[in-house]
mmCIF file of C-alpha atoms in Angstrom:
data_model
loop_
_atom_site.group_PDB
_atom_site.id
_atom_site.type_symbol
_atom_site.label_atom_id
_atom_site.label_comp_id
_atom_site.label_asym_id
_atom_site.label_seq_id
_atom_site.Cartn_x
_atom_site.Cartn_y
_atom_site.Cartn_z
ATOM 1 C CA UNK A 185 9.308 -26.910 8.485
ATOM 2 C CA UNK A 186 5.466 -26.359 8.364
ATOM 3 C CA UNK A 187 4.705 -22.910 9.759
ATOM 4 C CA UNK A 188 1.028 -23.080 8.970
ATOM 5 C CA UNK A 189 -0.906 -21.867 5.955
ATOM 6 C CA UNK A 190 -2.445 -18.819 4.597
ATOM 7 C CA UNK A 191 -5.687 -17.320 6.053
ATOM 8 C CA UNK A 192 -7.116 -17.777 2.536
ATOM 9 C CA UNK A 193 -6.296 -21.494 2.424
ATOM 10 C CA UNK A 194 -9.763 -22.857 3.308
ATOM 11 C CA UNK A 195 -11.042 -21.300 -0.041
ATOM 12 C CA UNK A 196 -8.169 -22.440 -2.117
ATOM 13 C CA UNK A 197 -10.008 -25.619 -3.380
ATOM 14 C CA UNK A 198 -12.740 -23.562 -5.091
ATOM 15 C CA UNK A 199 -10.457 -22.345 -7.895
ATOM 16 C CA UNK A 200 -7.108 -23.136 -9.241
ATOM 17 C CA UNK A 201 -4.372 -20.408 -8.765
ATOM 18 C CA UNK A 202 -4.580 -19.707 -12.506
ATOM 19 C CA UNK A 203 -8.314 -19.349 -12.391
ATOM 20 C CA UNK A 204 -8.031 -16.939 -9.466
ATOM 21 C CA UNK A 205 -5.529 -14.773 -11.417
ATOM 22 C CA UNK A 206 -8.118 -14.608 -14.291
ATOM 23 C CA UNK A 207 -10.884 -13.598 -11.990
ATOM 24 C CA UNK A 208 -8.582 -10.992 -10.351
ATOM 25 C CA UNK A 209 -7.579 -9.572 -13.908
ATOM 26 C CA UNK A 210 -11.358 -9.270 -14.647
ATOM 27 C CA UNK A 211 -12.132 -7.463 -11.390
ATOM 28 C CA UNK A 212 -9.077 -5.146 -12.029
ATOM 29 C CA UNK A 213 -10.551 -4.274 -15.393
ATOM 30 C CA UNK A 214 -13.921 -3.342 -13.657
ATOM 31 C CA UNK A 215 -12.002 -1.280 -11.112
ATOM 32 C CA UNK A 216 -10.181 0.606 -13.934
ATOM 33 C CA UNK A 217 -13.516 1.373 -15.615
ATOM 34 C CA UNK A 218 -15.281 2.507 -12.493
ATOM 35 C CA UNK A 219 -12.411 4.676 -11.336
ATOM 36 C CA UNK A 220 -12.369 6.546 -14.581
ATOM 37 C CA UNK A 221 -16.204 6.781 -15.199
ATOM 38 C CA UNK A 222 -17.323 7.408 -11.623
ATOM 39 C CA UNK A 223 -14.451 9.207 -10.024
ATOM 40 C CA UNK A 224 -12.695 10.819 -12.864
ATOM 41 C CA UNK A 225 -9.389 9.302 -12.508
ATOM 42 C CA UNK A 226 -7.017 10.530 -15.202
ATOM 43 C CA UNK A 227 -4.758 7.367 -15.021
ATOM 44 C CA UNK A 228 -5.235 3.833 -13.417
ATOM 45 C CA UNK A 229 -2.269 1.541 -13.548
ATOM 46 C CA UNK A 230 -2.248 -2.194 -12.600
ATOM 47 C CA UNK A 231 1.048 -3.191 -11.050
ATOM 48 C CA UNK A 232 2.503 -5.855 -8.762
ATOM 49 C CA UNK A 233 2.023 -9.539 -9.010
ATOM 50 C CA UNK A 234 -1.114 -9.406 -11.118
ATOM 51 C CA UNK A 235 0.723 -7.288 -13.606
ATOM 52 C CA UNK A 236 3.441 -9.887 -13.849
ATOM 53 C CA UNK A 237 6.005 -7.840 -11.959
ATOM 54 C CA UNK A 238 6.442 -10.705 -9.354
ATOM 55 C CA UNK A 239 5.136 -14.128 -8.966
ATOM 56 C CA UNK A 240 1.335 -14.660 -8.606
ATOM 57 C CA UNK A 241 0.518 -16.617 -5.340
ATOM 58 C CA UNK A 242 -2.426 -17.565 -3.203
ATOM 59 C CA UNK A 243 -1.973 -14.310 -1.019
ATOM 60 C CA UNK A 244 -1.635 -11.954 -3.950
ATOM 61 C CA UNK A 245 -3.811 -8.877 -4.076
ATOM 62 C CA UNK A 246 -4.876 -6.298 -6.707
ATOM 63 C CA UNK A 247 -2.419 -3.394 -6.774
ATOM 64 C CA UNK A 248 -3.712 -0.329 -8.472
ATOM 65 C CA UNK A 249 -2.309 3.108 -8.739
ATOM 66 C CA UNK A 250 -4.660 6.016 -9.429
ATOM 67 C CA UNK A 251 -4.057 9.557 -10.484
ATOM 68 C CA UNK A 252 -6.223 12.601 -10.540
ATOM 69 C CA UNK A 253 -8.305 11.936 -7.397
ATOM 70 C CA UNK A 254 -8.529 14.312 -4.509
ATOM 71 C CA UNK A 255 -7.898 12.659 -1.006
ATOM 72 C CA UNK A 256 -11.600 12.623 -0.358
ATOM 73 C CA UNK A 257 -12.270 11.051 -3.701
ATOM 74 C CA UNK A 258 -9.625 8.579 -2.989
ATOM 75 C CA UNK A 259 -11.173 7.450 0.350
ATOM 76 C CA UNK A 260 -14.543 6.958 -1.344
ATOM 77 C CA UNK A 261 -12.804 5.079 -4.218
ATOM 78 C CA UNK A 262 -11.187 2.644 -1.765
ATOM 79 C CA UNK A 263 -14.626 1.518 -0.512
ATOM 80 C CA UNK A 264 -15.929 1.313 -4.113
ATOM 81 C CA UNK A 265 -13.105 -0.904 -5.321
ATOM 82 C CA UNK A 266 -13.223 -3.064 -2.267
ATOM 83 C CA UNK A 267 -16.941 -3.743 -2.964
ATOM 84 C CA UNK A 268 -15.952 -5.248 -6.388
ATOM 85 C CA UNK A 269 -13.705 -7.808 -4.861
ATOM 86 C CA UNK A 270 -14.509 -11.491 -4.083
ATOM 87 C CA UNK A 271 -14.185 -12.303 -0.385
ATOM 88 C CA UNK A 272 -10.799 -13.883 -0.977
ATOM 89 C CA UNK A 273 -9.200 -11.063 -2.890
ATOM 90 C CA UNK A 274 -7.750 -7.801 -1.274
ATOM 91 C CA UNK A 275 -7.144 -4.669 -3.117
ATOM 92 C CA UNK A 276 -4.456 -1.929 -2.508
ATOM 93 C CA UNK A 277 -5.384 1.471 -4.134
ATOM 94 C CA UNK A 278 -2.612 3.951 -3.946
ATOM 95 C CA UNK A 279 -2.405 7.544 -5.206
ATOM 96 C CA UNK A 280 0.426 8.143 -7.845
ATOM 97 C CA UNK A 281 0.902 11.704 -6.415
ATOM 98 C CA UNK A 282 1.925 10.431 -3.012
ATOM 99 C CA UNK A 283 3.950 7.225 -3.916
ATOM 100 C CA UNK A 284 7.466 6.998 -2.676
ATOM 101 C CA UNK A 285 10.009 7.032 -5.682
ATOM 102 C CA UNK A 286 10.936 3.246 -5.420
ATOM 103 C CA UNK A 287 7.331 2.182 -5.806
ATOM 104 C CA UNK A 288 6.608 4.841 -8.460
ATOM 105 C CA UNK A 289 9.444 3.491 -10.682
ATOM 106 C CA UNK A 290 7.870 -0.072 -10.247
ATOM 107 C CA UNK A 291 4.441 1.124 -11.001
ATOM 108 C CA UNK A 292 5.663 2.678 -14.416
ATOM 109 C CA UNK A 293 8.196 -0.277 -14.919
ATOM 110 C CA UNK A 294 11.095 1.864 -15.308
ATOM 111 C CA UNK A 295 13.358 -1.018 -14.370
ATOM 112 C CA UNK A 296 13.537 -4.599 -15.537
ATOM 113 C CA UNK A 297 11.337 -6.793 -13.277
ATOM 114 C CA UNK A 298 12.658 -10.180 -12.388
ATOM 115 C CA UNK A 299 10.608 -13.330 -12.084
ATOM 116 C CA UNK A 300 13.379 -14.609 -9.671
ATOM 117 C CA UNK A 301 11.529 -14.816 -6.397
ATOM 118 C CA UNK A 302 14.638 -14.163 -4.214
ATOM 119 C CA UNK A 303 15.317 -10.931 -6.047
ATOM 120 C CA UNK A 304 11.632 -9.939 -6.149
ATOM 121 C CA UNK A 305 11.570 -10.407 -2.371
ATOM 122 C CA UNK A 306 14.673 -8.217 -2.086
ATOM 123 C CA UNK A 307 12.916 -5.331 -4.060
ATOM 124 C CA UNK A 308 9.895 -5.600 -1.854
ATOM 125 C CA UNK A 309 11.909 -5.482 1.357
ATOM 126 C CA UNK A 310 13.962 -2.585 0.011
ATOM 127 C CA UNK A 311 10.650 -0.744 -0.454
ATOM 128 C CA UNK A 312 9.624 -1.414 3.185
ATOM 129 C CA UNK A 313 13.047 -0.091 4.306
ATOM 130 C CA UNK A 314 12.307 3.094 2.571
ATOM 131 C CA UNK A 315 8.885 3.320 4.176
ATOM 132 C CA UNK A 316 10.558 2.563 7.601
ATOM 133 C CA UNK A 317 12.948 5.412 7.031
ATOM 134 C CA UNK A 318 10.145 7.819 6.245
ATOM 135 C CA UNK A 319 8.070 6.736 9.412
ATOM 136 C CA UNK A 320 11.197 7.282 11.430
ATOM 137 C CA UNK A 321 11.799 10.682 10.153
ATOM 138 C CA UNK A 322 8.086 11.750 10.795
ATOM 139 C CA UNK A 323 8.273 10.202 14.292
ATOM 140 C CA UNK A 324 11.362 12.128 15.191
ATOM 141 C CA UNK A 325 9.808 15.319 14.038
ATOM 142 C CA UNK A 326 6.809 14.681 16.191
ATOM 143 C CA UNK A 327 9.028 13.773 19.168
ATOM 144 C CA UNK A 328 10.673 17.239 18.751
ATOM 145 C CA UNK A 329 7.203 18.891 19.249
ATOM 146 C CA UNK A 330 6.069 16.788 22.227
ATOM 147 C CA UNK A 331 7.009 19.650 24.731
ATOM 148 C CA UNK A 332 4.881 22.233 23.034
ATOM 149 C CA UNK A 333 1.544 20.187 22.768
ATOM 150 C CA UNK A 334 -0.931 18.809 25.341
ATOM 151 C CA UNK A 335 0.146 15.427 26.683
ATOM 152 C CA UNK A 336 -2.914 13.633 25.481
ATOM 153 C CA UNK A 337 -2.623 15.001 21.921
ATOM 154 C CA UNK A 338 1.041 13.956 22.030
ATOM 155 C CA UNK A 339 0.398 10.478 23.080
ATOM 156 C CA UNK A 340 -2.243 9.799 20.391
ATOM 157 C CA UNK A 341 -0.027 11.258 17.620
ATOM 158 C CA UNK A 342 3.000 9.310 18.692
ATOM 159 C CA UNK A 343 0.976 6.136 18.885
ATOM 160 C CA UNK A 344 -0.063 6.519 15.315
ATOM 161 C CA UNK A 345 3.644 6.676 14.216
ATOM 162 C CA UNK A 346 4.540 3.738 16.622
ATOM 163 C CA UNK A 347 1.772 1.726 14.826
ATOM 164 C CA UNK A 348 3.215 2.666 11.506
ATOM 165 C CA UNK A 349 6.586 1.368 12.566
ATOM 166 C CA UNK A 350 5.243 -1.961 13.622
ATOM 167 C CA UNK A 351 3.190 -2.077 10.378
ATOM 168 C CA UNK A 352 6.346 -1.756 8.317
ATOM 169 C CA UNK A 353 7.996 -4.650 10.213
ATOM 170 C CA UNK A 354 4.970 -6.785 9.969
ATOM 171 C CA UNK A 355 4.816 -6.311 6.081
ATOM 172 C CA UNK A 356 8.402 -7.304 5.986
ATOM 173 C CA UNK A 357 7.605 -10.545 7.777
ATOM 174 C CA UNK A 358 4.511 -11.092 5.600
ATOM 175 C CA UNK A 359 6.579 -10.680 2.378
ATOM 176 C CA UNK A 360 9.205 -13.408 3.536
ATOM 177 C CA UNK A 361 6.486 -15.713 4.812
ATOM 178 C CA UNK A 362 4.370 -15.568 1.623
ATOM 179 C CA UNK A 363 7.205 -15.819 -0.894
ATOM 180 C CA UNK A 364 9.501 -18.380 0.903
ATOM 181 C CA UNK A 365 7.566 -20.077 3.595
ATOM 182 C CA UNK A 366 4.186 -21.965 3.551
ATOM 183 C CA UNK A 367 2.294 -18.667 3.667
ATOM 184 C CA UNK A 368 0.953 -16.718 6.601
ATOM 185 C CA UNK A 369 -0.134 -18.282 9.850
ATOM 186 C CA UNK A 370 -3.909 -18.484 10.536
ATOM 187 C CA UNK A 371 -5.962 -18.251 13.589
ATOM 188 C CA UNK A 372 -6.735 -15.421 16.074
ATOM 189 C CA UNK A 373 -3.053 -14.902 17.200
ATOM 190 C CA UNK A 374 -1.540 -15.010 13.672
ATOM 191 C CA UNK A 375 0.276 -11.740 14.192
ATOM 192 C CA UNK A 376 2.228 -13.218 17.139
ATOM 193 C CA UNK A 377 2.771 -16.434 15.245
ATOM 194 C CA UNK A 378 4.136 -14.603 12.200
ATOM 195 C CA UNK A 379 6.856 -12.800 14.300
ATOM 196 C CA UNK A 380 7.983 -16.061 15.792
ATOM 197 C CA UNK A 381 7.791 -17.837 12.363
ATOM 198 C CA UNK A 382 10.334 -15.268 11.117
ATOM 199 C CA UNK A 383 12.581 -15.638 14.129
ATOM 200 C CA UNK A 384 13.266 -19.242 12.974
ATOM 201 C CA UNK A 385 14.800 -20.772 9.852
ATOM 202 C CA UNK A 386 12.171 -21.388 7.183
ATOM 203 C CA UNK A 387 11.326 -22.278 3.614
ATOM 204 C CA UNK A 388 13.987 -22.439 0.788
ATOM 205 C CA UNK A 389 16.603 -22.745 3.520
ATOM 206 C CA UNK A 390 16.318 -19.299 4.626
ATOM 207 C CA UNK A 391 17.901 -17.910 7.754
ATOM 208 C CA UNK A 392 15.728 -16.163 10.377
ATOM 209 C CA UNK A 393 14.712 -12.698 9.457
ATOM 210 C CA UNK A 394 14.643 -11.386 13.131
ATOM 211 C CA UNK A 395 17.246 -12.200 15.835
ATOM 212 C CA UNK A 396 15.971 -12.909 19.400
ATOM 213 C CA UNK A 397 16.619 -9.346 20.614
ATOM 214 C CA UNK A 398 14.648 -7.842 17.694
ATOM 215 C CA UNK A 399 11.899 -10.515 18.072
ATOM 216 C CA UNK A 400 11.418 -9.522 21.815
ATOM 217 C CA UNK A 401 11.396 -5.858 20.878
ATOM 218 C CA UNK A 402 8.940 -6.232 17.853
ATOM 219 C CA UNK A 403 6.645 -8.343 19.947
ATOM 220 C CA UNK A 404 6.285 -5.474 22.374
ATOM 221 C CA UNK A 405 5.330 -3.235 19.512
ATOM 222 C CA UNK A 406 2.902 -5.910 18.380
ATOM 223 C CA UNK A 407 1.087 -5.795 21.738
ATOM 224 C CA UNK A 408 1.034 -2.095 21.564
ATOM 225 C CA UNK A 409 -0.530 -2.322 18.028
ATOM 226 C CA UNK A 410 -3.423 -4.186 19.642
ATOM 227 C CA UNK A 411 -4.246 -1.322 21.858
ATOM 228 C CA UNK A 412 -4.104 1.201 19.008
ATOM 229 C CA UNK A 413 -5.926 -1.047 16.513
ATOM 230 C CA UNK A 414 -8.769 -1.567 19.006
ATOM 231 C CA UNK A 415 -8.789 2.064 19.846
ATOM 232 C CA UNK A 416 -8.361 1.665 23.568
ATOM 233 C CA UNK A 417 -7.471 5.290 23.640
ATOM 234 C CA UNK A 418 -7.988 5.429 27.487
ATOM 235 C CA UNK A 419 -5.220 2.720 27.782
ATOM 236 C CA UNK A 420 -2.597 5.038 26.194
ATOM 237 C CA UNK A 421 -0.230 5.848 29.105
ATOM 238 C CA UNK A 422 1.691 8.974 27.876
ATOM 239 C CA UNK A 423 4.979 7.852 29.527
ATOM 240 C CA UNK A 424 4.741 4.493 28.016
ATOM 241 C CA UNK A 425 3.990 5.947 24.576
ATOM 242 C CA UNK A 426 6.864 8.260 24.876
ATOM 243 C CA UNK A 427 9.266 5.367 25.797
ATOM 244 C CA UNK A 428 8.266 3.278 22.784
ATOM 245 C CA UNK A 429 8.442 6.315 20.589
ATOM 246 C CA UNK A 430 12.018 7.047 21.629
ATOM 247 C CA UNK A 431 13.021 3.466 20.941
ATOM 248 C CA UNK A 432 11.951 3.536 17.351
ATOM 249 C CA UNK A 433 15.124 5.167 15.919
ATOM 250 C CA UNK A 434 17.602 2.655 17.397
ATOM 251 C CA UNK A 435 15.196 -0.155 16.447
ATOM 252 C CA UNK A 436 15.038 1.196 12.963
ATOM 253 C CA UNK A 437 18.802 1.014 12.737
ATOM 254 C CA UNK A 438 18.617 -2.647 13.928
ATOM 255 C CA UNK A 439 15.727 -3.577 11.563
ATOM 256 C CA UNK A 440 17.742 -2.110 8.605
ATOM 257 C CA UNK A 441 20.791 -4.038 9.571
ATOM 258 C CA UNK A 442 18.748 -7.277 9.795
ATOM 259 C CA UNK A 443 17.211 -6.675 6.289
ATOM 260 C CA UNK A 444 20.600 -5.854 4.825
ATOM 261 C CA UNK A 445 21.873 -9.128 6.238
ATOM 262 C CA UNK A 446 18.822 -11.017 4.876
ATOM 263 C CA UNK A 447 19.033 -9.347 1.535
ATOM 264 C CA UNK A 448 22.552 -10.408 1.121
ATOM 265 C CA UNK A 449 21.484 -14.011 1.549
ATOM 266 C CA UNK A 450 18.772 -13.448 -1.017
ATOM 267 C CA UNK A 451 21.253 -12.328 -3.574
ATOM 268 C CA UNK A 452 23.370 -15.480 -2.996
ATOM 269 C CA UNK A 453 20.361 -17.601 -3.950
ATOM 270 C CA UNK A 454 19.746 -15.968 -7.304
ATOM 271 C CA UNK A 455 21.143 -17.613 -10.390
ATOM 272 C CA UNK A 456 24.388 -16.116 -11.787
#
């Protein structure tokens, strides 16, 4: 089934995949030098697909973990490393001090990394489940404080957590689409197309990631994400924000069950 191609596909003819990897490695080296010399980073670690921890593909980015930067320095460093990237290459700069334990172990390679794409995908989905649980805990804490804060302030805070919930689910969809399908959809409505792509069987004979009920629910959060992403703050209706926020916990349970089911399928595809 052809689900579309990556948003970067129009530039894929300029270099081979191997050439892109070499360019990305050179840029990562430049980033390492700049982060140490300009920002005073005490440690810079390349991880992820560019470091050989998972397959390098057309939608791979540069994953860098940095230590020794204040939050303000880190914000400035993000802009600085992005400026070094070619237009087809994204970068993810994270602080070692704030990484969750699962990703931190991966950064330091404290466990064997497999080249089997099914098991690689399972590890990434497990990391996203951890992030989802953290988001849900933070949201529940915010919900408990709603009666004690102004309505407008509560709506804006809850909206941020709701958006984080959707982003976790979107990243799960992206992981599956990139590793097993033909890549990410393209076009203005690619977020919507991505969800529906993962609601159907796809590449490598995979089952749907999301069932129809979850697909319908997540699509509502996708639409809400559009409001938050484009900062239409005057469109945030407190009663609607509260309703969506209160649904996150049961949906988190459903998403985790869906990922557990999908991960079981992934383990059956790996060689014995």
